[in-house]
């Protein structure tokens, strides 16, 4: 992956502006800040709405891994010693924990589709 001349950050090729001379190896963020491109040209510089939509998609995909430990903690702290509900919830929790990776893999295609839909079109310059 190339790195930006100004901020030295490493990004995928999609995050760089097109052009030669002063526009070589400049990321979109620096390109906008130095006035090398207009905001319309830098379509891959995500606007606020698109950014939050992408974050939402990402959060929806990974939030389950936040809930599982939380539910286990709640079970241990609150309901473990309650008869017979402790046992019932333990079984539900076990099933949920075992099904989560399966569900995660199953939903992978949907996730990449959503992310592709939320990624602006970018035409790669020749030679890259
Ligand atoms: Zn930069």
Tab-separated table of N, CA, C and O and ligand atoms in Angstrom:
chain	number	residue	atom	x	y	z
A	1	UNK	N	0.843	-1.200	0.000
A	1	UNK	CA	0.000	0.000	0.000
A	1	UNK	C	0.877	1.248	0.000
A	1	UNK	O	1.879	1.289	0.702
A	2	UNK	N	0.521	2.230	-0.798
A	2	UNK	CA	1.341	3.444	-0.868
A	2	UNK	C	1.117	4.349	0.342
A	2	UNK	O	0.104	4.246	1.022
A	3	UNK	N	2.081	5.211	0.587
A	3	UNK	CA	1.930	6.157	1.693
A	3	UNK	C	1.889	7.576	1.138
A	3	UNK	O	2.450	7.874	0.097
A	4	UNK	N	1.227	8.446	1.873
A	4	UNK	CA	0.996	9.831	1.438
A	4	UNK	C	2.275	10.658	1.630
A	4	UNK	O	2.984	10.500	2.613
A	5	UNK	N	2.559	11.562	0.686
A	5	UNK	CA	3.749	12.402	0.787
A	5	UNK	C	3.654	13.405	1.933
A	5	UNK	O	4.645	13.819	2.514
A	6	UNK	N	2.437	13.834	2.249
A	6	UNK	CA	2.276	14.896	3.244
A	6	UNK	C	2.130	14.346	4.658
A	6	UNK	O	2.830	14.768	5.569
A	7	UNK	N	1.212	13.396	4.842
A	7	UNK	CA	0.948	12.943	6.207
A	7	UNK	C	1.618	11.597	6.507
A	7	UNK	O	1.524	11.107	7.628
A	8	UNK	N	2.283	11.000	5.516
A	8	UNK	CA	3.003	9.725	5.677
A	8	UNK	C	2.101	8.568	6.093
A	8	UNK	O	2.596	7.546	6.545
A	9	UNK	N	0.796	8.729	5.957
A	9	UNK	CA	-0.113	7.634	6.313
A	9	UNK	C	-0.207	6.643	5.162
A	9	UNK	O	-0.068	7.021	4.013
A	10	UNK	N	-0.439	5.398	5.496
A	10	UNK	CA	-0.577	4.349	4.498
A	10	UNK	C	-2.052	4.033	4.304
A	10	UNK	O	-2.745	3.722	5.270
A	11	UNK	N	-2.519	4.114	3.064
A	11	UNK	CA	-3.920	3.837	2.743
A	11	UNK	C	-3.971	2.926	1.530
A	11	UNK	O	-3.007	2.836	0.780
A	12	UNK	N	-5.154	2.287	1.289
A	12	UNK	CA	-5.336	1.599	0.007
A	12	UNK	C	-5.328	2.614	-1.134
A	12	UNK	O	-5.587	3.803	-0.919
A	13	UNK	N	-5.063	2.133	-2.347
A	13	UNK	CA	-4.958	3.009	-3.515
A	13	UNK	C	-6.206	3.874	-3.706
A	13	UNK	O	-6.134	4.991	-4.226
A	14	UNK	N	-7.372	3.373	-3.280
A	14	UNK	CA	-8.620	4.106	-3.468
A	14	UNK	C	-8.637	5.427	-2.708
A	14	UNK	O	-9.437	6.301	-2.990
A	15	UNK	N	-7.758	5.565	-1.718
A	15	UNK	CA	-7.773	6.771	-0.893
A	15	UNK	C	-6.826	7.840	-1.425
A	15	UNK	O	-6.556	8.816	-0.736
A	16	UNK	N	-6.310	7.668	-2.653
A	16	UNK	CA	-5.369	8.645	-3.203
A	16	UNK	C	-5.994	9.377	-4.372
A	16	UNK	O	-6.812	8.828	-5.105
A	17	UNK	N	-5.597	10.650	-4.555
A	17	UNK	CA	-6.138	11.438	-5.658
A	17	UNK	C	-5.375	11.093	-6.938
A	17	UNK	O	-4.273	10.558	-6.887
A	18	UNK	N	-5.996	11.402	-8.078
A	18	UNK	CA	-5.368	11.126	-9.368
A	18	UNK	C	-4.449	12.282	-9.743
A	18	UNK	O	-4.654	13.401	-9.327
A	19	UNK	N	-3.440	12.000	-10.564
A	19	UNK	CA	-2.657	13.089	-11.149
A	19	UNK	C	-1.168	12.919	-10.991
A	19	UNK	O	-0.692	12.046	-10.266
A	20	UNK	N	-0.434	13.762	-11.708
A	20	UNK	CA	1.020	13.734	-11.673
A	20	UNK	C	1.543	14.975	-10.938
A	20	UNK	O	0.780	15.820	-10.502
A	21	UNK	N	2.877	15.092	-10.872
A	21	UNK	CA	3.509	16.277	-10.285
A	21	UNK	C	3.107	16.472	-8.846
A	21	UNK	O	3.307	15.580	-8.019
A	22	UNK	N	2.525	17.626	-8.524
A	22	UNK	CA	2.169	17.891	-7.124
A	22	UNK	C	1.070	16.971	-6.589
A	22	UNK	O	0.877	16.877	-5.383
A	23	UNK	N	0.356	16.304	-7.502
A	23	UNK	CA	-0.760	15.456	-7.047
A	23	UNK	C	-0.350	13.999	-6.889
A	23	UNK	O	-1.188	13.143	-6.618
A	24	UNK	N	0.948	13.715	-7.056
A	24	UNK	CA	1.409	12.336	-6.906
A	24	UNK	C	1.435	11.942	-5.448
A	24	UNK	O	1.869	12.733	-4.605
A	25	UNK	N	1.008	10.728	-5.155
A	25	UNK	CA	1.096	10.157	-3.813
A	25	UNK	C	0.531	11.082	-2.741
A	25	UNK	O	1.168	11.320	-1.725
A	26	UNK	N	-0.653	11.635	-2.998
A	26	UNK	CA	-1.308	12.484	-2.012
A	26	UNK	C	-2.652	11.851	-1.676
A	26	UNK	O	-3.424	11.533	-2.583
A	27	UNK	N	-2.923	11.643	-0.397
A	27	UNK	CA	-4.193	11.037	-0.007
A	27	UNK	C	-5.313	12.070	-0.156
A	27	UNK	O	-5.056	13.268	-0.244
A	28	UNK	N	-6.574	11.608	-0.190
A	28	UNK	CA	-7.687	12.535	-0.423
A	28	UNK	C	-7.777	13.595	0.660
A	28	UNK	O	-8.059	14.755	0.383
A	29	UNK	N	-7.516	13.198	1.889
A	29	UNK	CA	-7.640	14.161	2.984
A	29	UNK	C	-6.647	15.319	2.795
A	29	UNK	O	-7.023	16.487	2.848
A	30	UNK	N	-5.370	14.976	2.545
A	30	UNK	CA	-4.354	16.006	2.330
A	30	UNK	C	-4.652	16.774	1.046
A	30	UNK	O	-4.444	17.986	0.988
A	31	UNK	N	-5.153	16.070	-0.001
A	31	UNK	CA	-5.495	16.726	-1.251
A	31	UNK	C	-6.529	17.809	-1.042
A	31	UNK	O	-6.437	18.901	-1.600
A	32	UNK	N	-7.527	17.518	-0.195
A	32	UNK	CA	-8.559	18.508	0.111
A	32	UNK	C	-7.980	19.650	0.938
A	32	UNK	O	-8.234	20.822	0.673
A	33	UNK	N	-7.151	19.300	1.934
A	33	UNK	CA	-6.605	20.328	2.818
A	33	UNK	C	-5.658	21.264	2.079
A	33	UNK	O	-5.621	22.462	2.352
A	34	UNK	N	-4.892	20.736	1.110
A	34	UNK	CA	-3.942	21.568	0.364
A	34	UNK	C	-4.598	22.194	-0.856
A	34	UNK	O	-3.930	22.861	-1.642
A	35	UNK	N	-5.885	21.927	-1.076
A	35	UNK	CA	-6.586	22.532	-2.195
A	35	UNK	C	-6.233	21.939	-3.543
A	35	UNK	O	-6.385	22.610	-4.566
A	36	UNK	N	-5.753	20.716	-3.584
A	36	UNK	CA	-5.385	20.087	-4.852
A	36	UNK	C	-6.611	19.523	-5.570
A	36	UNK	O	-6.628	19.405	-6.784
A	37	UNK	N	-7.629	19.125	-4.819
A	37	UNK	CA	-8.871	18.634	-5.417
A	37	UNK	C	-10.043	19.328	-4.730
A	37	UNK	O	-9.931	19.791	-3.589
A	38	UNK	N	-11.176	19.384	-5.455
A	38	UNK	CA	-12.387	19.908	-4.827
A	38	UNK	C	-13.103	18.743	-4.143
A	38	UNK	O	-12.811	17.580	-4.395
A	39	UNK	N	-14.057	19.105	-3.285
A	39	UNK	CA	-14.765	18.068	-2.538
A	39	UNK	C	-15.550	17.150	-3.468
A	39	UNK	O	-15.719	15.970	-3.184
A	40	UNK	N	-16.018	17.692	-4.601
A	40	UNK	CA	-16.799	16.884	-5.546
A	40	UNK	C	-15.900	15.840	-6.217
A	40	UNK	O	-16.339	14.732	-6.497
A	41	UNK	N	-14.649	16.224	-6.489
A	41	UNK	CA	-13.742	15.274	-7.144
A	41	UNK	C	-13.372	14.135	-6.213
A	41	UNK	O	-13.134	13.019	-6.651
A	42	UNK	N	-13.289	14.433	-4.943
A	42	UNK	CA	-12.894	13.412	-3.979
A	42	UNK	C	-14.130	12.705	-3.452
A	42	UNK	O	-14.508	12.837	-2.297
A	43	UNK	N	-14.789	11.925	-4.335
A	43	UNK	CA	-16.024	11.245	-3.938
A	43	UNK	C	-15.747	10.173	-2.899
A	43	UNK	O	-16.616	9.823	-2.105
A	44	UNK	N	-14.500	9.665	-2.904
A	44	UNK	CA	-14.194	8.610	-1.939
A	44	UNK	C	-13.848	9.165	-0.566
A	44	UNK	O	-13.598	8.419	0.362
A	45	UNK	N	-13.804	10.497	-0.442
A	45	UNK	CA	-13.721	11.114	0.876
A	45	UNK	C	-15.146	11.105	1.417
A	45	UNK	O	-15.964	11.920	1.052
A	46	UNK	N	-15.446	10.138	2.258
A	46	UNK	CA	-16.838	9.897	2.626
A	46	UNK	C	-17.419	11.108	3.326
A	46	UNK	O	-16.816	11.654	4.222
A	47	UNK	N	-18.646	11.477	2.918
A	47	UNK	CA	-19.318	12.555	3.643
A	47	UNK	C	-19.901	11.996	4.929
A	47	UNK	O	-19.875	10.789	5.166
A	48	UNK	N	-20.446	12.865	5.760
A	48	UNK	CA	-20.896	12.464	7.093
A	48	UNK	C	-21.930	11.369	7.075
A	48	UNK	O	-21.833	10.396	7.820
A	49	UNK	N	-22.946	11.510	6.195
A	49	UNK	CA	-24.021	10.518	6.153
A	49	UNK	C	-23.520	9.146	5.766
A	49	UNK	O	-23.864	8.146	6.402
A	50	UNK	N	-22.672	9.126	4.764
A	50	UNK	CA	-22.114	7.853	4.298
A	50	UNK	C	-21.230	7.228	5.378
A	50	UNK	O	-21.289	6.023	5.629
A	51	UNK	N	-20.443	8.067	6.031
A	51	UNK	CA	-19.574	7.586	7.101
A	51	UNK	C	-20.360	6.941	8.216
A	51	UNK	O	-20.021	5.860	8.697
A	52	UNK	N	-21.451	7.600	8.630
A	52	UNK	CA	-22.227	7.044	9.743
A	52	UNK	C	-22.967	5.792	9.306
A	52	UNK	O	-23.144	4.868	10.104
A	53	UNK	N	-23.391	5.736	8.043
A	53	UNK	CA	-24.054	4.520	7.551
A	53	UNK	C	-23.081	3.350	7.559
A	53	UNK	O	-23.438	2.227	7.927
A	54	UNK	N	-21.825	3.607	7.177
A	54	UNK	CA	-20.816	2.544	7.190
A	54	UNK	C	-20.532	2.093	8.617
A	54	UNK	O	-20.399	0.902	8.893
A	55	UNK	N	-20.452	3.068	9.523
A	55	UNK	CA	-20.193	2.725	10.927
A	55	UNK	C	-21.332	1.892	11.501
A	55	UNK	O	-21.108	0.934	12.245
A	56	UNK	N	-22.579	2.255	11.110
A	56	UNK	CA	-23.739	1.497	11.580
A	56	UNK	C	-23.686	0.050	11.099
A	56	UNK	O	-23.963	-0.877	11.864
A	57	UNK	N	-23.341	-0.128	9.820
A	57	UNK	CA	-23.241	-1.481	9.262
A	57	UNK	C	-22.187	-2.285	10.011
A	57	UNK	O	-22.403	-3.441	10.376
A	58	UNK	N	-21.043	-1.636	10.264
A	58	UNK	CA	-19.960	-2.298	10.986
A	58	UNK	C	-20.397	-2.660	12.409
A	58	UNK	O	-20.162	-3.775	12.880
A	59	UNK	N	-21.080	-1.716	13.072
A	59	UNK	CA	-21.506	-1.951	14.450
A	59	UNK	C	-22.511	-3.091	14.514
A	59	UNK	O	-22.467	-3.921	15.420
A	60	UNK	N	-23.435	-3.136	13.513
A	60	UNK	CA	-24.438	-4.188	13.494
A	60	UNK	C	-23.760	-5.552	13.349
A	60	UNK	O	-24.198	-6.534	13.928
A	61	UNK	N	-22.673	-5.598	12.583
A	61	UNK	CA	-22.005	-6.887	12.357
A	61	UNK	C	-21.282	-7.372	13.611
A	61	UNK	O	-21.314	-8.546	13.925
A	62	UNK	N	-20.618	-6.463	14.322
A	62	UNK	CA	-19.745	-6.909	15.409
A	62	UNK	C	-20.355	-6.747	16.800
A	62	UNK	O	-19.764	-7.175	17.779
A	63	UNK	N	-21.529	-6.121	16.903
A	63	UNK	CA	-22.090	-5.847	18.231
A	63	UNK	C	-22.424	-7.135	18.977
A	63	UNK	O	-22.410	-7.145	20.210
A	64	UNK	N	-22.716	-8.219	18.269
A	64	UNK	CA	-23.073	-9.477	18.925
A	64	UNK	C	-21.948	-9.947	19.849
A	64	UNK	O	-22.193	-10.487	20.924
A	65	UNK	N	-20.710	-9.681	19.454
A	65	UNK	CA	-19.581	-10.101	20.283
A	65	UNK	C	-19.444	-9.251	21.535
A	65	UNK	O	-18.697	-9.582	22.443
A	66	UNK	N	-20.169	-8.138	21.557
A	66	UNK	CA	-20.213	-7.319	22.757
A	66	UNK	C	-21.316	-7.825	23.682
A	66	UNK	O	-21.175	-7.816	24.897
A	67	UNK	N	-22.423	-8.288	23.065
A	67	UNK	CA	-23.572	-8.711	23.863
A	67	UNK	C	-23.334	-10.049	24.548
A	67	UNK	O	-23.796	-10.249	25.667
A	68	UNK	N	-22.635	-10.959	23.888
A	68	UNK	CA	-22.451	-12.298	24.460
A	68	UNK	C	-21.724	-12.232	25.818
A	68	UNK	O	-22.234	-12.770	26.807
A	69	UNK	N	-20.573	-11.570	25.916
A	69	UNK	CA	-19.930	-11.470	27.247
A	69	UNK	C	-20.787	-10.739	28.253
A	69	UNK	O	-20.796	-11.080	29.445
A	70	UNK	N	-21.545	-9.738	27.772
A	70	UNK	CA	-22.426	-8.994	28.679
A	70	UNK	C	-23.503	-9.908	29.258
A	70	UNK	O	-23.775	-9.904	30.467
A	71	UNK	N	-24.114	-10.736	28.392
A	71	UNK	CA	-25.148	-11.659	28.864
A	71	UNK	C	-24.568	-12.699	29.815
A	71	UNK	O	-25.210	-13.055	30.819
A	72	UNK	N	-23.342	-13.175	29.523
A	72	UNK	CA	-22.707	-14.139	30.421
A	72	UNK	C	-22.447	-13.507	31.782
A	72	UNK	O	-22.676	-14.126	32.825
A	73	UNK	N	-21.975	-12.255	31.766
A	73	UNK	CA	-21.723	-11.545	33.023
A	73	UNK	C	-23.008	-11.392	33.817
A	73	UNK	O	-23.041	-11.625	35.035
A	74	UNK	N	-24.077	-11.012	33.120
A	74	UNK	CA	-25.370	-10.862	33.794
A	74	UNK	C	-25.828	-12.194	34.379
A	74	UNK	O	-26.343	-12.251	35.504
A	75	UNK	N	-25.634	-13.255	33.616
A	75	UNK	CA	-26.069	-14.574	34.083
A	75	UNK	C	-25.300	-14.950	35.349
A	75	UNK	O	-25.892	-15.407	36.330
A	76	UNK	N	-23.971	-14.734	35.327
A	76	UNK	CA	-23.149	-15.098	36.483
A	76	UNK	C	-23.532	-14.262	37.699
A	76	UNK	O	-23.647	-14.757	38.818
A	77	UNK	N	-23.776	-12.963	37.461
A	77	UNK	CA	-24.001	-12.069	38.597
A	77	UNK	C	-25.413	-12.167	39.154
A	77	UNK	O	-25.626	-11.996	40.353
A	78	UNK	N	-26.414	-12.398	38.305
A	78	UNK	CA	-27.802	-12.256	38.741
A	78	UNK	C	-28.518	-13.592	38.874
A	78	UNK	O	-29.094	-13.895	39.921
A	79	UNK	N	-28.491	-14.409	37.829
A	79	UNK	CA	-29.503	-15.471	37.737
A	79	UNK	C	-28.928	-16.874	37.936
A	79	UNK	O	-29.663	-17.857	37.958
A	80	UNK	N	-27.608	-16.968	38.138
A	80	UNK	CA	-26.969	-18.288	38.181
A	80	UNK	C	-27.567	-19.183	39.265
A	80	UNK	O	-27.838	-20.356	39.037
A	81	UNK	N	-27.817	-18.625	40.454
A	81	UNK	CA	-28.230	-19.442	41.593
A	81	UNK	C	-29.736	-19.553	41.736
A	81	UNK	O	-30.212	-20.133	42.721
A	82	UNK	N	-30.495	-18.970	40.794
A	82	UNK	CA	-31.946	-19.037	40.874
A	82	UNK	C	-32.421	-20.355	40.274
A	82	UNK	O	-32.095	-20.672	39.139
A	83	UNK	N	-33.184	-21.140	41.070
A	83	UNK	CA	-33.723	-22.406	40.570
A	83	UNK	C	-35.142	-22.186	40.074
A	83	UNK	O	-35.915	-21.518	40.725
A	84	UNK	N	-35.549	-22.725	38.911
A	84	UNK	CA	-34.708	-23.437	37.939
A	84	UNK	C	-34.233	-22.542	36.801
A	84	UNK	O	-33.695	-23.033	35.839
A	85	UNK	N	-34.465	-21.221	36.939
A	85	UNK	CA	-34.221	-20.324	35.789
A	85	UNK	C	-32.755	-20.226	35.424
A	85	UNK	O	-32.425	-20.019	34.253
A	86	UNK	N	-31.883	-20.400	36.413
A	86	UNK	CA	-30.456	-20.362	36.127
A	86	UNK	C	-30.065	-21.370	35.086
A	86	UNK	O	-29.337	-21.062	34.138
A	87	UNK	N	-30.604	-22.600	35.225
A	87	UNK	CA	-30.290	-23.680	34.286
A	87	UNK	C	-30.871	-23.382	32.911
A	87	UNK	O	-30.208	-23.556	31.890
A	88	UNK	N	-32.128	-22.923	32.859
A	88	UNK	CA	-32.765	-22.625	31.571
A	88	UNK	C	-31.974	-21.571	30.806
A	88	UNK	O	-31.690	-21.711	29.624
A	89	UNK	N	-31.632	-20.491	31.529
A	89	UNK	CA	-30.914	-19.411	30.849
A	89	UNK	C	-29.503	-19.838	30.458
A	89	UNK	O	-28.968	-19.362	29.471
A	90	UNK	N	-28.930	-20.759	31.252
A	90	UNK	CA	-27.613	-21.285	30.877
A	90	UNK	C	-27.687	-22.007	29.543
A	90	UNK	O	-26.827	-21.828	28.665
A	91	UNK	N	-28.761	-22.811	29.365
A	91	UNK	CA	-28.900	-23.542	28.096
A	91	UNK	C	-29.120	-22.579	26.925
A	91	UNK	O	-28.532	-22.740	25.855
A	92	UNK	N	-29.965	-21.569	27.157
A	92	UNK	CA	-30.202	-20.577	26.101
A	92	UNK	C	-28.903	-19.860	25.744
A	92	UNK	O	-28.560	-19.666	24.578
A	93	UNK	N	-28.158	-19.490	26.776
A	93	UNK	CA	-26.910	-18.759	26.589
A	93	UNK	C	-25.878	-19.604	25.855
A	93	UNK	O	-25.159	-19.109	24.976
A	94	UNK	N	-25.828	-20.892	26.196
A	94	UNK	CA	-24.901	-21.801	25.509
A	94	UNK	C	-25.257	-21.902	24.029
A	94	UNK	O	-24.385	-21.811	23.162
A	95	UNK	N	-26.553	-22.082	23.738
A	95	UNK	CA	-26.992	-22.177	22.343
A	95	UNK	C	-26.644	-20.903	21.596
A	95	UNK	O	-26.142	-20.926	20.464
A	96	UNK	N	-26.895	-19.762	22.233
A	96	UNK	CA	-26.616	-18.469	21.613
A	96	UNK	C	-25.132	-18.311	21.311
A	96	UNK	O	-24.732	-17.886	20.220
A	97	UNK	N	-24.295	-18.708	22.300
A	97	UNK	CA	-22.851	-18.569	22.127
A	97	UNK	C	-22.335	-19.463	21.013
A	97	UNK	O	-21.459	-19.076	20.251
A	98	UNK	N	-22.907	-20.668	20.900
A	98	UNK	CA	-22.448	-21.594	19.870
A	98	UNK	C	-22.955	-21.197	18.490
A	98	UNK	O	-22.299	-21.444	17.480
A	99	UNK	N	-24.129	-20.564	18.443
A	99	UNK	CA	-24.697	-20.195	17.150
A	99	UNK	C	-24.102	-18.901	16.595
A	99	UNK	O	-24.150	-18.667	15.393
A	100	UNK	N	-23.525	-18.082	17.480
A	100	UNK	CA	-23.024	-16.774	17.046
A	100	UNK	C	-21.994	-16.856	15.915
A	100	UNK	O	-22.144	-16.151	14.919
A	101	UNK	N	-20.945	-17.702	16.023
A	101	UNK	CA	-19.975	-17.747	14.912
A	101	UNK	C	-20.606	-18.199	13.606
A	101	UNK	O	-20.282	-17.669	12.545
A	102	UNK	N	-21.553	-19.160	13.688
A	102	UNK	CA	-22.239	-19.635	12.486
A	102	UNK	C	-23.003	-18.486	11.845
A	102	UNK	O	-22.919	-18.233	10.636
A	103	UNK	N	-23.743	-17.763	12.674
A	103	UNK	CA	-24.515	-16.624	12.198
A	103	UNK	C	-23.598	-15.550	11.614
A	103	UNK	O	-23.884	-14.951	10.576
A	104	UNK	N	-22.465	-15.339	12.272
A	104	UNK	CA	-21.503	-14.332	11.831
A	104	UNK	C	-20.986	-14.655	10.425
A	104	UNK	O	-20.943	-13.793	9.546
A	105	UNK	N	-20.634	-15.915	10.210
A	105	UNK	CA	-20.137	-16.324	8.890
A	105	UNK	C	-21.260	-16.253	7.867
A	105	UNK	O	-21.079	-15.787	6.746
A	106	UNK	N	-22.456	-16.698	8.269
A	106	UNK	CA	-23.607	-16.703	7.364
A	106	UNK	C	-23.938	-15.307	6.873
A	106	UNK	O	-24.306	-15.110	5.727
A	107	UNK	N	-23.784	-14.307	7.755
A	107	UNK	CA	-24.137	-12.941	7.385
A	107	UNK	C	-23.001	-12.197	6.694
A	107	UNK	O	-23.149	-11.022	6.357
A	108	UNK	N	-21.872	-12.848	6.502
A	108	UNK	CA	-20.707	-12.185	5.908
A	108	UNK	C	-20.973	-11.615	4.525
A	108	UNK	O	-20.560	-10.494	4.221
A	109	UNK	N	-21.692	-12.384	3.705
A	109	UNK	CA	-21.990	-11.937	2.354
A	109	UNK	C	-22.846	-10.688	2.341
A	109	UNK	O	-22.581	-9.733	1.606
A	110	UNK	N	-23.876	-10.700	3.200
A	110	UNK	CA	-24.755	-9.536	3.318
A	110	UNK	C	-23.950	-8.307	3.723
A	110	UNK	O	-24.123	-7.208	3.182
A	111	UNK	N	-23.014	-8.506	4.659
A	111	UNK	CA	-22.203	-7.393	5.145
A	111	UNK	C	-21.336	-6.817	4.037
A	111	UNK	O	-21.311	-5.594	3.826
A	112	UNK	N	-20.645	-7.678	3.270
A	112	UNK	CA	-19.784	-7.128	2.216
A	112	UNK	C	-20.620	-6.459	1.130
A	112	UNK	O	-20.182	-5.469	0.547
A	113	UNK	N	-21.836	-6.987	0.899
A	113	UNK	CA	-22.730	-6.334	-0.060
A	113	UNK	C	-23.114	-4.946	0.396
A	113	UNK	O	-23.077	-3.983	-0.377
A	114	UNK	N	-23.479	-4.832	1.673
A	114	UNK	CA	-23.848	-3.522	2.229
A	114	UNK	C	-22.682	-2.552	2.140
A	114	UNK	O	-22.851	-1.387	1.787
A	115	UNK	N	-21.477	-3.041	2.491
A	115	UNK	CA	-20.314	-2.168	2.455
A	115	UNK	C	-20.000	-1.724	1.031
A	115	UNK	O	-19.651	-0.572	0.796
A	116	UNK	N	-20.152	-2.637	0.063
A	116	UNK	CA	-19.905	-2.278	-1.336
A	116	UNK	C	-20.907	-1.227	-1.800
A	116	UNK	O	-20.561	-0.298	-2.527
A	117	UNK	N	-22.157	-1.377	-1.351
A	117	UNK	CA	-23.188	-0.404	-1.712
A	117	UNK	C	-22.867	0.968	-1.120
A	117	UNK	O	-23.196	1.998	-1.694
A	118	UNK	N	-22.218	0.986	0.049
A	118	UNK	CA	-21.917	2.245	0.738
A	118	UNK	C	-20.530	2.776	0.394
A	118	UNK	O	-20.030	3.666	1.057
A	119	UNK	N	-19.883	2.193	-0.628
A	119	UNK	CA	-18.571	2.681	-1.056
A	119	UNK	C	-18.717	3.411	-2.382
A	119	UNK	O	-19.242	2.840	-3.321
A	120	UNK	N	-18.313	4.678	-2.451
A	120	UNK	CA	-18.463	5.404	-3.710
A	120	UNK	C	-17.620	4.778	-4.811
A	120	UNK	O	-16.574	4.190	-4.552
A	121	UNK	N	-18.106	4.922	-6.047
A	121	UNK	CA	-17.373	4.359	-7.187
A	121	UNK	C	-16.034	5.065	-7.343
A	121	UNK	O	-15.916	6.262	-7.107
A	122	UNK	N	-15.030	4.309	-7.690
A	122	UNK	CA	-13.701	4.875	-7.871
A	122	UNK	C	-13.063	4.204	-9.065
A	122	UNK	O	-12.994	2.978	-9.114
A	123	UNK	N	-12.619	4.984	-10.042
A	123	UNK	CA	-11.928	4.375	-11.190
A	123	UNK	C	-10.444	4.428	-10.938
A	123	UNK	O	-9.852	5.487	-10.755
A	124	UNK	N	-9.855	3.244	-10.874
A	124	UNK	CA	-8.432	3.132	-10.633
A	124	UNK	C	-7.660	3.734	-11.792
A	124	UNK	O	-7.956	3.435	-12.947
A	125	UNK	N	-6.664	4.580	-11.517
A	125	UNK	CA	-5.853	5.084	-12.627
A	125	UNK	C	-5.060	3.959	-13.261
A	125	UNK	O	-4.780	2.954	-12.608
A	126	UNK	N	-4.693	4.132	-14.531
A	126	UNK	CA	-3.963	3.077	-15.237
A	126	UNK	C	-2.642	2.784	-14.531
A	126	UNK	O	-1.958	3.688	-14.081
A	127	UNK	N	-2.299	1.513	-14.471
A	127	UNK	CA	-1.019	1.145	-13.881
A	127	UNK	C	-1.089	0.868	-12.398
A	127	UNK	O	-0.075	0.570	-11.793
A	128	UNK	N	-2.279	0.945	-11.805
A	128	UNK	CA	-2.395	0.675	-10.382
A	128	UNK	C	-3.335	-0.490	-10.126
A	128	UNK	O	-4.297	-0.635	-10.805
B	1	LIG	ZN1	-2.065	12.512	3.468
